[in-house]
mmCIF file of C-alpha atoms in Angstrom:
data_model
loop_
_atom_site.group_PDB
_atom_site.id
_atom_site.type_symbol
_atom_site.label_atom_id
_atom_site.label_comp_id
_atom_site.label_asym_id
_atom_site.label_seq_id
_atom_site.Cartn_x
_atom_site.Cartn_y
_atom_site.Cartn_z
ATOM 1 C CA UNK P 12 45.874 263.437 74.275
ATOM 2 C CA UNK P 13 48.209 260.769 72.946
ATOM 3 C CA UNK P 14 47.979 257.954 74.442
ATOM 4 C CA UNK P 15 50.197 255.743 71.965
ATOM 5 C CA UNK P 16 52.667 258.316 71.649
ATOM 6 C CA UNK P 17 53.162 258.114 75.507
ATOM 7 C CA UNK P 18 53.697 254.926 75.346
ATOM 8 C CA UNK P 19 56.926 255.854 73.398
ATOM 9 C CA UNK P 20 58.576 257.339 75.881
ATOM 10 C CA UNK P 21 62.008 257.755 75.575
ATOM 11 C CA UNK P 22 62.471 255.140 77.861
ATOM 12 C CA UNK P 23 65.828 254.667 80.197
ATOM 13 C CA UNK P 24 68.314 256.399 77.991
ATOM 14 C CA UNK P 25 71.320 256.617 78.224
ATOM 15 C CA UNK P 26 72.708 253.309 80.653
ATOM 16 C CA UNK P 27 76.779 252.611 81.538
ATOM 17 C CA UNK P 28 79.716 254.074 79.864
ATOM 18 C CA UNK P 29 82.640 251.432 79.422
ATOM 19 C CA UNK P 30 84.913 252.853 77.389
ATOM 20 C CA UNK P 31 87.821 251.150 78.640
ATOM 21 C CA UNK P 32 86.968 247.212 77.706
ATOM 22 C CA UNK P 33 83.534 247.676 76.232
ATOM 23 C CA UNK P 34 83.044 251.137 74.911
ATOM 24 C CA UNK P 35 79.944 252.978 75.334
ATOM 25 C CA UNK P 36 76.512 252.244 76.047
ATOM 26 C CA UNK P 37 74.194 254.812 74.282
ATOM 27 C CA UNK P 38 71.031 255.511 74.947
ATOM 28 C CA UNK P 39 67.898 253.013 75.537
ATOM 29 C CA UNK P 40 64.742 253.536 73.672
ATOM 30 C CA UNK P 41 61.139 254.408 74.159
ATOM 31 C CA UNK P 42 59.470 254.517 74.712
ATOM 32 C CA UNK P 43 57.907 251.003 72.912
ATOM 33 C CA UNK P 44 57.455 248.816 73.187
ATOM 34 C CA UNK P 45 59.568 252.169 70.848
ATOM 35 C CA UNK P 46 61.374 253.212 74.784
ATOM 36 C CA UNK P 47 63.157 249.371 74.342
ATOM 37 C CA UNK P 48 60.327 248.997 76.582
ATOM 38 C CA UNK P 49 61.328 252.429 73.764
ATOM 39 C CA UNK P 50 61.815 249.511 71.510
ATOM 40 C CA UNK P 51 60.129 253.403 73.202
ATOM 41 C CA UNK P 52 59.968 249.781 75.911
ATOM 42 C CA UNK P 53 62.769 251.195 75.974
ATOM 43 C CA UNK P 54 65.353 248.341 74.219
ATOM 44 C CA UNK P 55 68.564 249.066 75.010
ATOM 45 C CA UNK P 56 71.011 250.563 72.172
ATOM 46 C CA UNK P 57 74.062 249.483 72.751
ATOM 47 C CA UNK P 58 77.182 250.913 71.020
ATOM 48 C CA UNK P 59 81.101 250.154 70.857
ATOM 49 C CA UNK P 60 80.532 246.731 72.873
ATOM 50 C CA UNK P 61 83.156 244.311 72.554
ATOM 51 C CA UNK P 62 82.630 240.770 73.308
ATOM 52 C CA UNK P 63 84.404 239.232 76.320
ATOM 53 C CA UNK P 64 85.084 235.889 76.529
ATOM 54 C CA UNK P 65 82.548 234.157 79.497
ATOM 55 C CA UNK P 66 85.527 232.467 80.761
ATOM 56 C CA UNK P 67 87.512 235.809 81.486
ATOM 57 C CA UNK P 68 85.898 237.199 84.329
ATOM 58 C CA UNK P 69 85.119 234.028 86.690
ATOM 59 C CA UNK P 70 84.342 233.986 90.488
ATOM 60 C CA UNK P 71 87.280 232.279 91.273
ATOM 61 C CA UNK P 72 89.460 235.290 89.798
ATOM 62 C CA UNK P 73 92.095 235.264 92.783
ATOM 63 C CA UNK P 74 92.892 238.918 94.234
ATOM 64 C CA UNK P 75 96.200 240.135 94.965
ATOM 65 C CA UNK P 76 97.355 243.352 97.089
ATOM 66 C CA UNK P 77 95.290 245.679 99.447
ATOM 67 C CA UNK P 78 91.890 245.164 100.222
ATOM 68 C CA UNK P 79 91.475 248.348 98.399
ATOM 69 C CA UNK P 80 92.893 246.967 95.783
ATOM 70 C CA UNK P 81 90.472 243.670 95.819
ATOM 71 C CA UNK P 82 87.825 245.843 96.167
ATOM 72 C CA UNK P 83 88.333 248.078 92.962
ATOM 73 C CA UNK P 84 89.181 244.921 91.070
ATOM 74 C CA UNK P 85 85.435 243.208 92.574
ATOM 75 C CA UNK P 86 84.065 246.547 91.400
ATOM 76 C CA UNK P 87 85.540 246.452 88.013
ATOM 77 C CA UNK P 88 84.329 243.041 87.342
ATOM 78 C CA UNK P 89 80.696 243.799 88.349
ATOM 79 C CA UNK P 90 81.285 247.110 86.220
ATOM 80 C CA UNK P 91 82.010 244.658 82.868
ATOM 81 C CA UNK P 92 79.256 242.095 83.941
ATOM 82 C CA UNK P 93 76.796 244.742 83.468
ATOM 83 C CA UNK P 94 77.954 246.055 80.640
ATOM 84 C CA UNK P 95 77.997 242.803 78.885
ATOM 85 C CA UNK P 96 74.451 242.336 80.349
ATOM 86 C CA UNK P 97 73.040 245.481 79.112
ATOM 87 C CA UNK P 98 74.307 244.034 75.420
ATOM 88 C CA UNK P 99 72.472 240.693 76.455
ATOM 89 C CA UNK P 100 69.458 242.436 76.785
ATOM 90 C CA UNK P 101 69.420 244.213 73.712
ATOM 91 C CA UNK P 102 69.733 240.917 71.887
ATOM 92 C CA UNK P 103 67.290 239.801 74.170
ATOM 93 C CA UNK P 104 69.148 236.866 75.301
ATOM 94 C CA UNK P 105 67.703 237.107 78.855
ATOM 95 C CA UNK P 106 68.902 234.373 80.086
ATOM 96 C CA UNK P 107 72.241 234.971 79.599
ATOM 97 C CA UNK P 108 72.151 238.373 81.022
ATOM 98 C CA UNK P 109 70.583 237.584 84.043
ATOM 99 C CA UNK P 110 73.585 235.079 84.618
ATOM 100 C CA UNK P 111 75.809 238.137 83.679
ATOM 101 C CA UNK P 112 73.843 240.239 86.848
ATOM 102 C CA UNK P 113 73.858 237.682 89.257
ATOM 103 C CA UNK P 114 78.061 237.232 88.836
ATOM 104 C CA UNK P 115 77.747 241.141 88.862
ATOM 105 C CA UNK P 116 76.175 240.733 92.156
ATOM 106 C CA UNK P 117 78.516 238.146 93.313
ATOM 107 C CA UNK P 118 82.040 240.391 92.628
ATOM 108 C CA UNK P 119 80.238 243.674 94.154
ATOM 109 C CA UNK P 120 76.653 242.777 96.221
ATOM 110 C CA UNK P 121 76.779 246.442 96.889
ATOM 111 C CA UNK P 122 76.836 247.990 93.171
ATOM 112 C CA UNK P 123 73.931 250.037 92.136
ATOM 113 C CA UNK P 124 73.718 249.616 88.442
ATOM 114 C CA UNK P 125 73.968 246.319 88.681
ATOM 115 C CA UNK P 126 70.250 246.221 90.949
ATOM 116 C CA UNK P 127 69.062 249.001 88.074
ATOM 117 C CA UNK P 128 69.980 246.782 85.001
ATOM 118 C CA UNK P 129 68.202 243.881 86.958
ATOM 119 C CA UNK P 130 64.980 245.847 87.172
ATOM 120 C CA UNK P 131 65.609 246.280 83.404
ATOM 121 C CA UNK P 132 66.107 242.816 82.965
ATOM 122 C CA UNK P 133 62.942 241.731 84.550
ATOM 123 C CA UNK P 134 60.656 244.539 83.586
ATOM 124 C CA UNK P 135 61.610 243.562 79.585
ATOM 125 C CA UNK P 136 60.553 240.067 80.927
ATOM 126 C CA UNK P 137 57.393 241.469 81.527
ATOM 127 C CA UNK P 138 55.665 238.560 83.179
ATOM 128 C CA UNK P 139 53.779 239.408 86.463
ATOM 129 C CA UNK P 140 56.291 237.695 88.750
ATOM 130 C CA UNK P 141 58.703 239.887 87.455
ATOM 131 C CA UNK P 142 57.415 242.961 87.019
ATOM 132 C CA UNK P 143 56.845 242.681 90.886
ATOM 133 C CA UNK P 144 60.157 241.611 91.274
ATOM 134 C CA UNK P 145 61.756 244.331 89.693
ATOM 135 C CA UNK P 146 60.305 247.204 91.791
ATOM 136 C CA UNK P 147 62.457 245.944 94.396
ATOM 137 C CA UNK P 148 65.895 245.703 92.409
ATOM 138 C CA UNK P 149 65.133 249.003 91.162
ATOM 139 C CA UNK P 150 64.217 250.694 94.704
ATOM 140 C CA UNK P 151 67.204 249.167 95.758
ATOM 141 C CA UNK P 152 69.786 250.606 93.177
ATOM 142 C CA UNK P 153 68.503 254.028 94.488
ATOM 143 C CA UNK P 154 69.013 253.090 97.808
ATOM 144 C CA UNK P 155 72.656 252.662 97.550
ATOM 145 C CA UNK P 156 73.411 255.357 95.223
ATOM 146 C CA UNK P 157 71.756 258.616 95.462
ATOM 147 C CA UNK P 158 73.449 260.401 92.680
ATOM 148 C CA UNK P 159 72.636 257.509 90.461
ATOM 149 C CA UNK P 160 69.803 259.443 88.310
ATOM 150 C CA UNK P 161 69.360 256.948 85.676
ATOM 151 C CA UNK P 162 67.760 254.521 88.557
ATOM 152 C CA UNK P 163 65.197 257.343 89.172
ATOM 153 C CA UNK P 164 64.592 257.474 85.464
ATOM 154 C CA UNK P 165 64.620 253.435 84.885
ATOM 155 C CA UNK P 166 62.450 253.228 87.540
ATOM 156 C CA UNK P 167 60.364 255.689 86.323
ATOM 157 C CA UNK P 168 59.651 254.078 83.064
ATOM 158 C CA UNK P 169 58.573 251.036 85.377
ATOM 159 C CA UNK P 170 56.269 252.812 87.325
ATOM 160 C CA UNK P 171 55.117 254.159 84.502
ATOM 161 C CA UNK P 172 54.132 250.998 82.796
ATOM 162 C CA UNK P 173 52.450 249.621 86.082
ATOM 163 C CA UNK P 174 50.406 253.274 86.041
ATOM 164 C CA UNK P 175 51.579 254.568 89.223
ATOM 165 C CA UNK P 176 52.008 257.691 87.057
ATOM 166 C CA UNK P 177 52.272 260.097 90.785
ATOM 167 C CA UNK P 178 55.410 258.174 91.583
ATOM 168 C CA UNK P 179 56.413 257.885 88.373
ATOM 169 C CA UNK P 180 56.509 262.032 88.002
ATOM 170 C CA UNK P 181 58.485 262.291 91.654
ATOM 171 C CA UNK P 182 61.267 259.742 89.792
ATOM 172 C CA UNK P 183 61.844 261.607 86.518
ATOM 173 C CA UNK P 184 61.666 265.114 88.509
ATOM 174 C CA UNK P 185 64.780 263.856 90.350
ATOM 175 C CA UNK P 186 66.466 262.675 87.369
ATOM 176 C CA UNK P 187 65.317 266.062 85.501
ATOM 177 C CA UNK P 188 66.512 268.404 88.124
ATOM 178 C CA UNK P 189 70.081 266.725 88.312
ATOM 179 C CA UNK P 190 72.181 269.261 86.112
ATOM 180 C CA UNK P 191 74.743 267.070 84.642
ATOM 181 C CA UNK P 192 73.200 263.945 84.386
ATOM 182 C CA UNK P 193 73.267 263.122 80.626
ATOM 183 C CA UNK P 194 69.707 261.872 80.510
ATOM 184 C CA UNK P 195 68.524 264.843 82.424
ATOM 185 C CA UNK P 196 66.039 266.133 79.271
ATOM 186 C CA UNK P 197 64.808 262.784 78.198
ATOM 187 C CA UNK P 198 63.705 262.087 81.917
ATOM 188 C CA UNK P 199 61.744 265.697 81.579
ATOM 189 C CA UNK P 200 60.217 264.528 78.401
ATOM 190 C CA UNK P 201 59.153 261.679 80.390
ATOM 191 C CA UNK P 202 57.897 263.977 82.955
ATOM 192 C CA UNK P 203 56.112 266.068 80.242
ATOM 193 C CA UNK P 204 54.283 262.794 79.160
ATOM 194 C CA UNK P 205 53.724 261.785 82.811
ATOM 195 C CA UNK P 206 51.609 264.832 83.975
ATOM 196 C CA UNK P 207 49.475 264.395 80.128
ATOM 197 C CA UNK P 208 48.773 260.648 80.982
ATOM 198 C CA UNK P 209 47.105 262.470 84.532
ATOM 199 C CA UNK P 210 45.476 264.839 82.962
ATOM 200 C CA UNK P 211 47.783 267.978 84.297
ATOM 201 C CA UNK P 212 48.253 270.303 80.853
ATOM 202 C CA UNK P 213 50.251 272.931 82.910
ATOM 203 C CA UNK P 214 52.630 270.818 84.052
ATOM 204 C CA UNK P 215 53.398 268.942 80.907
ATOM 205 C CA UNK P 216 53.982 272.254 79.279
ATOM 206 C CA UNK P 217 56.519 273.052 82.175
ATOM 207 C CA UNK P 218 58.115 269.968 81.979
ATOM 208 C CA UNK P 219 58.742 270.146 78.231
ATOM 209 C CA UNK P 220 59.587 273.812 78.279
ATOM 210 C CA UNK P 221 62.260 272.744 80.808
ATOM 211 C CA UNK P 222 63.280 270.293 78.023
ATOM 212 C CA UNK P 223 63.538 272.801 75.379
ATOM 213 C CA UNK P 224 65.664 275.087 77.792
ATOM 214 C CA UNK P 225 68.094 272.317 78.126
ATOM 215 C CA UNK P 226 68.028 271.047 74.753
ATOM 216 C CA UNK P 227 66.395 272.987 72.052
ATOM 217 C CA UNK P 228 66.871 270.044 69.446
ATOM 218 C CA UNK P 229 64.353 268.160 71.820
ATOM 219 C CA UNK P 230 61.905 266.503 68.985
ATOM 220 C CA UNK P 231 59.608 265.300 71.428
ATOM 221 C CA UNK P 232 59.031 268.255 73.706
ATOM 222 C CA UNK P 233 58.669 270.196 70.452
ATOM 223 C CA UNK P 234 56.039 268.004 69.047
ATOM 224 C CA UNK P 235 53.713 267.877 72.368
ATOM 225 C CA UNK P 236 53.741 271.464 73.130
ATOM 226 C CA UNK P 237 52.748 271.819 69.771
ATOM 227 C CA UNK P 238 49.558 269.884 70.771
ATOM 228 C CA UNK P 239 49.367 271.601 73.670
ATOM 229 C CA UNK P 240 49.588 275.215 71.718
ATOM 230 C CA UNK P 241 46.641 274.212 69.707
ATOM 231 C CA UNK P 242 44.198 272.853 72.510
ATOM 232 C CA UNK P 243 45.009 276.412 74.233
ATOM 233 C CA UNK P 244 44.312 277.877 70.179
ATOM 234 C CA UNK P 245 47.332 279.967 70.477
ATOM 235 C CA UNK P 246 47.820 279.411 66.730
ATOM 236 C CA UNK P 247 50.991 281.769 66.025
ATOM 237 C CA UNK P 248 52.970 280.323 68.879
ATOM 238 C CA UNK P 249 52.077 277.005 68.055
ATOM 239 C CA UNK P 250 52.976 277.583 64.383
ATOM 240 C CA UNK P 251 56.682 278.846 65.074
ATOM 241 C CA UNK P 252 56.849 275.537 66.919
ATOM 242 C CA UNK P 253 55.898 273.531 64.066
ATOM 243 C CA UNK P 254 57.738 275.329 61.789
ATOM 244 C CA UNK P 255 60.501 274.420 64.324
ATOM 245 C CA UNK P 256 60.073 270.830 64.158
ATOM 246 C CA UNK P 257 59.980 270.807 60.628
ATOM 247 C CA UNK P 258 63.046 271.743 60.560
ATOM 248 C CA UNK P 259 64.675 269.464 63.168
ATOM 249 C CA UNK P 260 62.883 266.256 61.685
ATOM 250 C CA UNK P 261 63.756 267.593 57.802
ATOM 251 C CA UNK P 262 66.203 264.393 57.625
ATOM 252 C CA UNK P 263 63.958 261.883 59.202
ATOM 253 C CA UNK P 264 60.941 262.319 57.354
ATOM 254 C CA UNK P 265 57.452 264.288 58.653
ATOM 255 C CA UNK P 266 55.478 261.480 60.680
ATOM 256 C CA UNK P 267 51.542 261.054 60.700
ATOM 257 C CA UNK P 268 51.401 263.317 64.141
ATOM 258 C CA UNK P 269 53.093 265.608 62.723
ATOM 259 C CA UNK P 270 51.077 266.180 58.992
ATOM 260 C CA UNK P 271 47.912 265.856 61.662
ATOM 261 C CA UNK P 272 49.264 269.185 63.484
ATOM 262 C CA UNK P 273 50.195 270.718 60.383
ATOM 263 C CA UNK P 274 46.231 270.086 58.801
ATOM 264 C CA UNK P 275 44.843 271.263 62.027
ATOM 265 C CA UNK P 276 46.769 274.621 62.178
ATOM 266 C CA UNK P 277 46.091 274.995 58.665
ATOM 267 C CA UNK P 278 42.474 274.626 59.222
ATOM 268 C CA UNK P 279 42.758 276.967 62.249
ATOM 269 C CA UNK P 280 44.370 279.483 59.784
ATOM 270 C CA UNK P 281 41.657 278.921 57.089
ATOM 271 C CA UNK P 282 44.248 277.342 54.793
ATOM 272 C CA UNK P 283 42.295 275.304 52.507
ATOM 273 C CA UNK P 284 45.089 274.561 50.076
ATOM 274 C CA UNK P 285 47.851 273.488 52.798
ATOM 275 C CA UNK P 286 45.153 271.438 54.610
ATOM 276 C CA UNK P 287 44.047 269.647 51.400
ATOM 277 C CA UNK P 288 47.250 269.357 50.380
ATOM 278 C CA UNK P 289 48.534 267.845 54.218
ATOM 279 C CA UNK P 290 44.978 265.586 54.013
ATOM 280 C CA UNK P 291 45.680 263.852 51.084
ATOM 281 C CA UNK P 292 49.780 263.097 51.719
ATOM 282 C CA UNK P 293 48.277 261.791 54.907
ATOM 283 C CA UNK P 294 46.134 259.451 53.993
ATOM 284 C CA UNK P 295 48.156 257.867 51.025
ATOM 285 C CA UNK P 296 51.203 258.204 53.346
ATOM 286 C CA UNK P 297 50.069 256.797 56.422
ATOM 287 C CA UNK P 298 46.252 255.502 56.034
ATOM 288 C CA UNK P 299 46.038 252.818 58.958
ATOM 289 C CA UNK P 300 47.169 255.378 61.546
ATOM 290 C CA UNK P 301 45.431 256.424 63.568
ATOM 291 C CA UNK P 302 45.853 259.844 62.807
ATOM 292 C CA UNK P 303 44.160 258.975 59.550
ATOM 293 C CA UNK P 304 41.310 257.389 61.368
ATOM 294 C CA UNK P 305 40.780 260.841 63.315
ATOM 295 C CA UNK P 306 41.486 263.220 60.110
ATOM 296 C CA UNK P 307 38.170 261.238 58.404
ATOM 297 C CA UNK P 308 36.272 261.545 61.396
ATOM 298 C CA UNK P 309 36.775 265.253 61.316
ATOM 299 C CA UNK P 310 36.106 265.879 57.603
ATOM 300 C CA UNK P 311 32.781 264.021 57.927
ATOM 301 C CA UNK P 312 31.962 266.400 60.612
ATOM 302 C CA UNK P 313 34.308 269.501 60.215
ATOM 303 C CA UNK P 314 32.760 271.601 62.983
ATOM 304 C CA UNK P 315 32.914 268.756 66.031
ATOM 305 C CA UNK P 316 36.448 269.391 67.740
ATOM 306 C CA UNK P 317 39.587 267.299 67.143
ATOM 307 C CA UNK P 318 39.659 264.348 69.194
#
């Protein structure tokens, strides 16, 4: 059904907070190479990160106190490193924020996010020896952190890419059914998009009805139930939706998908004018998409269905 807009996932949201030395680290986009990836692959959006020195947080940093206290400080470090990796990545200086992981690794071997953000590391790569590589940092972050639902949901995205969309869904449905996980209902819009890519219409529509119940600002879920409305032609309900979206996207601008929903319901409503009307701003708004591409194929053959 949409096979590039899938590949703008919403891709490993939100990361690490550090709001002590390094502020917060928003959400990663998306979806795309959007998430991200999101670019939608997902590039990281980082906000609020300071810089900190490379010379401030060394391996020879001596400890002092109870090994409790060593132990917290070793954790703190690898908490920075990762940070400061995740805003390496983002600039995609690689490099340096692989160095960044591997002194993460060296303060705390045993510190989940810094495995996770090393699966992002090498996935963004995205060379063969790599992408391998990262299943395994990423399999391990869950390993050592069960609670830690944005590994299921980074690793998700990966599996994602490699098309192991099964495993893929059984990742995002752990990271969608963790209630206070902040990137709960972009990992069930990434389930939604999951079951489409295998075909499954009835679970996409739960998964993004499970989106809208958590979040009913969710653009995305909003947008492909739409689609999925109109292949079931229930028109009204899939009209309120629209209507919906218009509303929520009002300051962003209406996208090609979206003018291509609003011609087909008008044509399913016989409204010549809107659909002429939505036609034409399509294809002098947007006329190498590939919406446009399958709005001409339709008028040259009006009664074939949408494809």
């Amino acid at each position: 059904m949409t096979s590039k807009n899938f590949c703008q996932f919403r891709y490993q949201k939100s990361l690490y907070q550090d709001s002590k030395r390094l502020g917060t680290v928003a959400k990663q986009i998306p979806m795309p190479k959007h998430m991200m990836l999101a670019t939608v692959f997902a590039g990281l959006l980082l906000t609020g990160c300071q810089s900190v020195p490379s010379d401030g947080l060394t391996s020879s940093t001596v400890y002092q106190g109870s090994s409790d206290n060593r132990k917290s400080d070793q954790q703190e470090v690898a908490r920075v490193r990762v940070a400061l990796a995740a805003q390496y990545i983002r600039e995609n200086d690689l490099d340096t924020a692989k160095r960044q992981l591997e002194k993460a690794l060296s303060a705390d071997s045993r510190y989940a996010p810094a495995y996770d953000m090393m699966g992002v590391l090498l996935q963004q790569e995205g060379s063969q020896r790599n992408l391998e590589k990262a299943d395994e940092y990423f399999r391990k972050a869950i390993s050592l952190d069960k609670d830690f639902e944005q590994a299921n949901n980074n690793y998700g995205v990966y599996l994602s890419q490699m098309k192991r969309y099964r495993e893929a869904a059984e990742q995002f449905e752990i990271a969608g059914s963790a209630l206070g996980y902040t990137g709960r209902i972009g990992a069930l819009e990434n389930l939604g998009r999951t079951y489409l890519k295998l075909g499954d219409s009835s679970a996409a529509s739960k998964a993004f009805l499970r989106a809208l119940d958590g979040n009913r600002n969710s653009i995305i879920a909003h947008i492909e139930l739409v689609d999925l409305l109109l292949e079931q032609h229930r028109i009204s309900q899939a009209q309120r939706l629209y209507d919906e979206t218009l509303t929520l996207v009002r300051r962003q601008g209406v996208s090609s998908r979206l003018m291509l929903q609003g011609i087909k319901l008008a044509a399913a409503q016989n409204n010549i004018t809107k659909r002429q009307q939505l036609a034409q701003q399509l294809l002098s708004t947007y006329p190498l998409s590939d919406e446009a591409k399958k709005l001409k194929t339709w008028l040259n053959n009006p009664e074939a269905p949408w494809k």
